[in-house]
XYZ file of C-alpha atoms in Angstrom:
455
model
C -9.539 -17.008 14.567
C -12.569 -17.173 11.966
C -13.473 -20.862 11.448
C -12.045 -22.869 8.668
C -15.570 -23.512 7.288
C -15.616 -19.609 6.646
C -12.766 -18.560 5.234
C -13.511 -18.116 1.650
C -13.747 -14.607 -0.247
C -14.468 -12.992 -3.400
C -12.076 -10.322 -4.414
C -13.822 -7.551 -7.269
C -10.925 -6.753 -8.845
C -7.530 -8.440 -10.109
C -5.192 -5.136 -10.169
C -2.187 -4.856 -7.790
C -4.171 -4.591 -4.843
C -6.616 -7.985 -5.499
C -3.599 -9.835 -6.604
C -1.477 -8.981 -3.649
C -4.487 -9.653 -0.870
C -5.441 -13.164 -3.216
C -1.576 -14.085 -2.401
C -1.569 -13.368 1.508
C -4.799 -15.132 2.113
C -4.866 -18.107 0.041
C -0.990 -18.900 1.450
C -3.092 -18.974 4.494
C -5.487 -21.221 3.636
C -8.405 -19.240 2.773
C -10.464 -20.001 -0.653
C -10.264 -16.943 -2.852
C -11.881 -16.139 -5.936
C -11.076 -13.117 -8.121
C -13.351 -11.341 -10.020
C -11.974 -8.942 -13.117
C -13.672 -6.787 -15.587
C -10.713 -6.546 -17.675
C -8.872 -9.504 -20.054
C -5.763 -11.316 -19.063
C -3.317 -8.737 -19.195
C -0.853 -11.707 -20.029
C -2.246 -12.380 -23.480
C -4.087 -9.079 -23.973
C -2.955 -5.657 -24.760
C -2.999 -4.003 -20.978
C -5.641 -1.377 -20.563
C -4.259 1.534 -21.680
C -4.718 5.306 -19.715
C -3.427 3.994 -16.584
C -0.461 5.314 -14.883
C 1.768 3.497 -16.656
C 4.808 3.779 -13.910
C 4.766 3.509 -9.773
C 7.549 4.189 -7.668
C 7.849 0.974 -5.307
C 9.113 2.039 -1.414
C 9.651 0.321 1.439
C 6.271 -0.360 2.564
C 5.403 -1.631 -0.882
C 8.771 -3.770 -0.757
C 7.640 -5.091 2.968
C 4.336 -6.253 1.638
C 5.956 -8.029 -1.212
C 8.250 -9.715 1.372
C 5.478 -10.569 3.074
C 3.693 -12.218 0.449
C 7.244 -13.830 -0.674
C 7.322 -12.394 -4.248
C 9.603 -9.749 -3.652
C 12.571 -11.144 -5.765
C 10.171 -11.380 -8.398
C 9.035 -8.321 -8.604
C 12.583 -6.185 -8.275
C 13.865 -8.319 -11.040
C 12.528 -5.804 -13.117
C 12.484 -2.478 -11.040
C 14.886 0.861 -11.856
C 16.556 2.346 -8.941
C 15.644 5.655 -8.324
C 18.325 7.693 -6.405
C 16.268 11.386 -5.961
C 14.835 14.114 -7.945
C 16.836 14.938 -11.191
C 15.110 19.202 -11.054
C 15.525 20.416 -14.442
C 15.758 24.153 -14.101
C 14.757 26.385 -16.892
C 18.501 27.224 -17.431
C 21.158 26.001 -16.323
C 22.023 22.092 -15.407
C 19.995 19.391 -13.951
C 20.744 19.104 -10.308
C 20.061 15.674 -8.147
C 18.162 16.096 -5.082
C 18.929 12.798 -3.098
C 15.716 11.495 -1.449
C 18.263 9.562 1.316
C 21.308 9.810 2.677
C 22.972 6.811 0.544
C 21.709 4.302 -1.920
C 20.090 2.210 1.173
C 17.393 4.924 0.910
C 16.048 4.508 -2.555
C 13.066 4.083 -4.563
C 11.970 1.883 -7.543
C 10.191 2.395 -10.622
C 7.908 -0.016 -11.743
C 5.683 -0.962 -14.925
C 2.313 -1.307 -13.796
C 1.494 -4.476 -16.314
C 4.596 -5.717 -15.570
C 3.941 -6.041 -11.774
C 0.358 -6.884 -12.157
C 1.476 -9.865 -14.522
C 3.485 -11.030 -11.769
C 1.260 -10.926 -9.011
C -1.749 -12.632 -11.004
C 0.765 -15.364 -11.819
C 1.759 -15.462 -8.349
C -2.066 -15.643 -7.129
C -3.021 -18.501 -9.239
C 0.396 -20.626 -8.205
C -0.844 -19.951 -4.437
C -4.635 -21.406 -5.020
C -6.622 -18.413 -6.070
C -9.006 -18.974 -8.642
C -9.490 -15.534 -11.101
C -12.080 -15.368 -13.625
C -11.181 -12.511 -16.275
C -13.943 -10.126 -18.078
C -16.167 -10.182 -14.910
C -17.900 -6.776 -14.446
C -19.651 -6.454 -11.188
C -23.277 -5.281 -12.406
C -25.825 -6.354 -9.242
C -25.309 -7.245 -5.629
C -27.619 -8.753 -3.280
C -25.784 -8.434 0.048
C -28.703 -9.932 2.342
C -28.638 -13.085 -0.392
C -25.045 -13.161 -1.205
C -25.781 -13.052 -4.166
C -23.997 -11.016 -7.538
C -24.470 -10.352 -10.860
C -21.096 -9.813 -12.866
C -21.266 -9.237 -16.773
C -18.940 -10.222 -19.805
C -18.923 -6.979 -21.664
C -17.920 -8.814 -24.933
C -21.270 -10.373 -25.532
C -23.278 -8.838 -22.767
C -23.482 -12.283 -21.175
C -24.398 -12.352 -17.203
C -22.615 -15.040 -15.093
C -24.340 -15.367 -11.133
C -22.572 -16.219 -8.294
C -23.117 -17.057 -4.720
C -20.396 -15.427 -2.248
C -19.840 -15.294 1.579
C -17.740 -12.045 1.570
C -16.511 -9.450 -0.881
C -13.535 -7.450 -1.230
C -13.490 -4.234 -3.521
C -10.099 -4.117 -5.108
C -11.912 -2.182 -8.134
C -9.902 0.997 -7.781
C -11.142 4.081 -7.544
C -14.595 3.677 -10.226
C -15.135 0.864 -7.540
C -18.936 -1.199 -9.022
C -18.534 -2.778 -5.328
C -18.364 0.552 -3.538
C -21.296 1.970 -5.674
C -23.539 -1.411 -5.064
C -22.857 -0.676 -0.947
C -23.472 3.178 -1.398
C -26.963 2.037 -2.858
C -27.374 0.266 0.210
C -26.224 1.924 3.171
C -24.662 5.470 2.156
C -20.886 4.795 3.190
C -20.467 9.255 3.623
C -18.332 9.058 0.272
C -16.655 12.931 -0.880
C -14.563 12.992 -4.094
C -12.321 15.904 -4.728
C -10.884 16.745 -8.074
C -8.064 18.706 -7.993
C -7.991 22.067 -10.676
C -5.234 19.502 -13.024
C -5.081 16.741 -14.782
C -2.157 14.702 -16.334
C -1.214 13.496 -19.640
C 1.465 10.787 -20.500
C 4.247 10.903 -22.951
C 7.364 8.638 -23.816
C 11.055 8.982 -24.057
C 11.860 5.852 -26.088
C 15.451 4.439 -25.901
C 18.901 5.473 -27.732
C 19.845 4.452 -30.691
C 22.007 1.309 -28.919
C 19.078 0.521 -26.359
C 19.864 2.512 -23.339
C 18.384 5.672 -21.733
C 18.648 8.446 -23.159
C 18.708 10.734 -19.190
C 20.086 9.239 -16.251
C 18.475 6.167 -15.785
C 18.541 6.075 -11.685
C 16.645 9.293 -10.984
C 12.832 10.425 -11.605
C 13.182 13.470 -13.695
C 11.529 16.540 -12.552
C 10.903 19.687 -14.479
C 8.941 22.243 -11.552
C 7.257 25.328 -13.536
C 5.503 26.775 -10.583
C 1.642 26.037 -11.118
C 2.593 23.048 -13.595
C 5.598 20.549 -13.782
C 6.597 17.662 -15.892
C 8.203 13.859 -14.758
C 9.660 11.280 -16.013
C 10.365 7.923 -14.539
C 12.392 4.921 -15.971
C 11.635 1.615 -17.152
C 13.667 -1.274 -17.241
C 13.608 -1.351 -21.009
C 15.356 1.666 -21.354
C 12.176 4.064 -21.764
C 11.046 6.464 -19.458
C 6.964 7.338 -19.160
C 6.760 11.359 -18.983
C 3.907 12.865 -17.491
C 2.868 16.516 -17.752
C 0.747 17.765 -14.608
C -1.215 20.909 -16.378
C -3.955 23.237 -15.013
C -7.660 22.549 -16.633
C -8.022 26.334 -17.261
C -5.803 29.404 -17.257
C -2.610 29.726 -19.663
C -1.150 27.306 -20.475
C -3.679 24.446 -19.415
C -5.857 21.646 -21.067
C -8.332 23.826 -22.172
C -5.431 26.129 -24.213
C -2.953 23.142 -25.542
C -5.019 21.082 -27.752
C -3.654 19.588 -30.550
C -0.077 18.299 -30.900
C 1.335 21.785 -32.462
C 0.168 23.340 -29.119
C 1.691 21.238 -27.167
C 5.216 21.087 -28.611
C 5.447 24.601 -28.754
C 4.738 24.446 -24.770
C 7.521 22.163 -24.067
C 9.903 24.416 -26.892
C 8.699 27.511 -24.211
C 8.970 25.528 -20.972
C 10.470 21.922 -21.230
C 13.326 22.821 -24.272
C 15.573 19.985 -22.646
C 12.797 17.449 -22.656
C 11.350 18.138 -26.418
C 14.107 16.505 -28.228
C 13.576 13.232 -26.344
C 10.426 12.603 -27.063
C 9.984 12.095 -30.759
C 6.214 11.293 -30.650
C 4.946 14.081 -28.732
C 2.308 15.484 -31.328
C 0.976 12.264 -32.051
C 0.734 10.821 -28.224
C -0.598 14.302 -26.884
C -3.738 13.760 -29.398
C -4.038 10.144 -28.765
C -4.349 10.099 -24.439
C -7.207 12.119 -23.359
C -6.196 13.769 -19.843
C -6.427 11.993 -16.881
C -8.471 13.400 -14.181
C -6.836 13.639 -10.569
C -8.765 13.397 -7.264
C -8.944 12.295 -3.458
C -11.683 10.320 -2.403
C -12.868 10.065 0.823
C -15.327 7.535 2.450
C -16.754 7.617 6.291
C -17.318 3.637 6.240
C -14.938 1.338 4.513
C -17.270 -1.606 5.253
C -20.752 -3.164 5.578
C -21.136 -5.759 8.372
C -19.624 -9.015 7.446
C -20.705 -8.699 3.862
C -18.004 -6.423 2.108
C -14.738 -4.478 2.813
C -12.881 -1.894 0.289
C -9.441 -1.595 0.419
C -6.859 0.630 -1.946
C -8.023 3.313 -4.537
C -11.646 1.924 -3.892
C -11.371 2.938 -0.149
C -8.958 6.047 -0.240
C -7.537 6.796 -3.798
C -5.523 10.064 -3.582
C -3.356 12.255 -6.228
C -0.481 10.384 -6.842
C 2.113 13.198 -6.084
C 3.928 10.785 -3.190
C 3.619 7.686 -4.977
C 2.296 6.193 -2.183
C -1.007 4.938 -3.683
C 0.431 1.714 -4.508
C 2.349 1.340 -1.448
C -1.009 2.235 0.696
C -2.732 -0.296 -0.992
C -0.114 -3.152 -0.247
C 0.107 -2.039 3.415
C -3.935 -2.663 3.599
C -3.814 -5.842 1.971
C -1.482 -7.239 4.995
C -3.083 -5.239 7.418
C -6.890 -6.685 6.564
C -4.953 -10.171 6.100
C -3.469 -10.102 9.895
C -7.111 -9.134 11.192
C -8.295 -11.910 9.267
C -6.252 -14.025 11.051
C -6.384 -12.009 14.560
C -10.131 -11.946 14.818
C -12.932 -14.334 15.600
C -15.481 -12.930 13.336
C -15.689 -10.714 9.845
C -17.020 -8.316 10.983
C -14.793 -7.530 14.406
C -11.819 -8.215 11.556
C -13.368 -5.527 8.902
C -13.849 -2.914 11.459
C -10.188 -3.221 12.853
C -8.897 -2.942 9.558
C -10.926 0.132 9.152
C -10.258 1.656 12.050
C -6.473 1.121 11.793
C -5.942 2.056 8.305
C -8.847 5.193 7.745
C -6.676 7.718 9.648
C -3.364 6.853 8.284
C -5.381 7.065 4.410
C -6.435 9.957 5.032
C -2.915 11.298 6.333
C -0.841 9.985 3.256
C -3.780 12.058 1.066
C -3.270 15.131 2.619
C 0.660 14.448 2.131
C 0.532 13.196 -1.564
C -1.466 16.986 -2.379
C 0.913 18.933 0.186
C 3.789 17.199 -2.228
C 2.144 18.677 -5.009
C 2.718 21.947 -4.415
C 6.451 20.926 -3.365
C 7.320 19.246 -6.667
C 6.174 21.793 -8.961
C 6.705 24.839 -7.480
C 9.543 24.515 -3.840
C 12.208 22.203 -5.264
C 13.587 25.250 -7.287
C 13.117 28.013 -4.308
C 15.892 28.505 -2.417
C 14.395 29.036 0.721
C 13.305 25.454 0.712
C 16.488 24.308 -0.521
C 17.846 25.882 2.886
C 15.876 24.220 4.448
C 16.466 21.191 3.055
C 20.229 21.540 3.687
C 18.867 21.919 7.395
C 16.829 18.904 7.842
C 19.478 16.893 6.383
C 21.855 18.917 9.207
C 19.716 17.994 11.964
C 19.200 13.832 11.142
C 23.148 13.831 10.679
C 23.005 15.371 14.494
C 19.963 13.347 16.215
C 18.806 10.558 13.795
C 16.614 8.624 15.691
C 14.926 12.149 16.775
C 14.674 14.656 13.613
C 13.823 11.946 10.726
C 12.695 13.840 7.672
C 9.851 13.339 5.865
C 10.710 11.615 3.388
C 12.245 9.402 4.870
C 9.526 8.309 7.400
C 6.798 7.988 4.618
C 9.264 6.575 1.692
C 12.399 4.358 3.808
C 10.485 3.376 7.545
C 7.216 2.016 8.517
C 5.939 4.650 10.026
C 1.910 4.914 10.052
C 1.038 8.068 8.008
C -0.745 9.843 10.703
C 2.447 9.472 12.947
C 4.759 11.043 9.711
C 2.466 13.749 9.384
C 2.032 14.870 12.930
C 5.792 14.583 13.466
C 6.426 16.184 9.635
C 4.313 19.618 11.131
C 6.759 19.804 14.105
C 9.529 19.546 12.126
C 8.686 22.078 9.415
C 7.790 24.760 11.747
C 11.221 24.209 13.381
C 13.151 24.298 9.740
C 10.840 27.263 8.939
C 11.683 29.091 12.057
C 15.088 28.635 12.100
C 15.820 29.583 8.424
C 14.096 32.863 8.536
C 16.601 35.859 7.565
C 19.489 33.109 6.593
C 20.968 32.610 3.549
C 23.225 29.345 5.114
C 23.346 27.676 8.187
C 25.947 29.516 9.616
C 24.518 31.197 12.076
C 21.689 28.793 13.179
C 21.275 28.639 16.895
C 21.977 24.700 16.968
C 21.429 24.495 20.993
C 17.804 26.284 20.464
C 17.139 23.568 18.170
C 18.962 20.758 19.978
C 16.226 21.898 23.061
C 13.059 21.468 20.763
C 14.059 18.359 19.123
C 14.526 16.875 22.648
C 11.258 18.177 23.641
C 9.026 17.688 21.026
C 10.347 14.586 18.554
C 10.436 12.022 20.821
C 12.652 8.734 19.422
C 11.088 7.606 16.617
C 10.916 3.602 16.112
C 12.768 1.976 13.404
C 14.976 5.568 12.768
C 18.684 5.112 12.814
């Protein structure tokens, strides 16, 4: 275990991720100090252009627990039961992402569950110092420069260790980059995002089904929208940058509501403020970052967004972040140096990042364009088949990402067995009646061995 004597940090950034690590650590005695460009979000207006929703699963709930603020924080999260897919005609049809209401997951407000954790943070010891902007770091000196952007004002400090929590713009990962190239690849993906609002009825409650995120797939384009606790929902429309219709051909307000009259006609009605909110929110770019190093000797460490951010078509980002904070917290506590602790956190987490990226743009494709094909929807019916049959064996993918602990590498190795199986055995079927269930029952045994924590 690293001495006493040692055990302070400073943590750039005092998002989700910051919060959530300051929590873990300074309930185990260490000395941490957050660092955060922004206000307090608890008497400022919260930094608008950020998602403004997350969906909370279980990995994100087991983090809370671990920290012991998970009461706190579902006080004020929506249940979200499946995909509401709003066709083009026709009703909206649930697609249950588990098998009962055990296997749910939560929407969240982002400045709601950052007020909490900061709150949280301080009442465990951490000290946070708001309208910090990392400028200069001298890693041989320990020594940083952070800068109050409201008068330009430079405040100096002196730190053992520092933790990027700075998302995915991370200052700290830059200042490292500048030091020792850390092998960093960004990908943008060909769409961006724009966010909208349902506001409440009339008499304060939702105006769709309140347990569901809302889905409207369109092929190469698709629109959400995912409750709040206040009766709202946050709509976001996933659009091509070029081609028709994309950000470079809806513009202004009147071009956008006469998209959603062409391809959203159920959604337009709800959302009053369309014209006005479409001018108002630039779009929102989308990417996956990569990075071959996640840390420099003893000296700094990235975790979340700064480390791996990813599209955010699994909403797993959050929960990947929470899952690093008590991962680098139990190799804090497992290891006899920083630097032995830093690596094992990298070399744990790196290939399970970079699994749950390649998922979250996989699901992509899935949301907006396979939830309404009914080949998938066969298959669907199929997976579902096969966990009723062998459930500790065939565990779909959802499930393993969104209800278990399973690391992301494991889901996704076990997730390409299982869809070349459903794949396979679908081809030329319009049902399941005629599936060759001892061919299958053969291959699961063979190649899905029992998977921990499925029942």
């Amino acid at each position: 275990m690293i001495a006493h004597a040692s055990r302070s940090l400073s943590i750039v950034g005092a998002g989700l991720a910051g919060s959530l690590l300051a929590i873990l650590l300074s309930r185990q005695g260490w000395r941490i100090t957050l660092y955060e460009r922004r206000g307090d979000p608890r008497i400022a207006d919260y930094e608008s252009g950020r998602s403004i929703n997350l969906a909370l699963a279980e990995r994100g709930r087991n983090a809370l627990r671990q920290a012991g603020v998970e009461d706190e924080v579902m006080a004020r999260a929506v249940m979200m039961r499946g995909r509401m897919v709003h066709p083009r005609e026709g009703e909206p049809q649930l697609q249950r992402y588990g098998r009962d209401d055990s296997e749910v997951i939560w929407s969240i407000h982002r400045s709601d569950l950052n007020t909490t954790l900061l709150e949280l943070a301080e009442q465990a010891g951490a000290t946070v110092h708001f309208h910090r902007r990392l400028h200069t770091v001298d890693f041989d000196a320990g020594y940083a420069r952070f800068i109050d952007d409201r008068d330009d004002s430079p405040h100096d400090i002196r730190f053992d260790t520092l933790v990027g929590a700075d998302g995915a713009g991370s200052a700290l990962r830059a200042a490292m980059n500048r030091r020792e190239p850390l092998g960093e690849d960004i990908a943008f993906l060909d769409h961006s995002y724009k966010e909208l609002e349902i506001p409440p009825s009339e008499d304060g409650g939702f105006r769709i089904e309140r347990n569901a995120l809302h889905i409207w797939p369109r092929g190469h384009y698709m629109c959400i929208a995912l409750p709040n606790h206040e009766g709202t929902f946050t709509v976001t429309l996933f659009l091509p940058n070029q081609g028709d219709p994309s950000f470079a051909t809806v513009n202004t307000g009147a071009q956008a509501e006469a998209l959603f009259a062409r391809e959203f006609a159920d959604a337009l009605p709800l959302i009053p403020n369309l014209r006005a909110d479409w001018e108002q929110h630039p779009p929102g770019l989308l990417g996956t970052l990569t990075l071959e190093r996640w840390h420099q000797q003893d000296r700094a460490v990235l975790i979340g967004d700064a480390a791996h951010a990813m599209v955010p078509f699994h909403g797993q980002g959050m929960n990947c972040a929470f899952e690093d904070c008590v991962a680098l917290a139990r190799h804090l506590m497992e290891a006899d140096d920083l630097q032995s602790a830093f690596a094992a956190f990298e070399a744990e987490r790196k290939p399970n990042a970079r699994a749950i990226q390649q998922m979250a743009l996989d699901n992509y494709l899935e949301m907006r364009d396979r939830v309404a094909d009914p080949s998938f929807l066969l298959q669907r019916e199929l997976e579902q088949e096969l966990q009723r049959r062998w459930p500790t064996r065939f565990v779909p993918h959802y499930t393993m990402v969104t209800f278990l602990h399973t690391p992301y590498a494991e889901a996704l190795r076990r997730t390409d067995i299982q869809r070349e199986m459903l794949i396979t055995a679908t081809a030329g079927h319009d049902t399941l009646d005629n599936i060759d269930w001892n061919a299958l029952e053969a291959q699961i045994h063979a190649r899905l061995p029992v998977l921990e924590g499925a029942h």
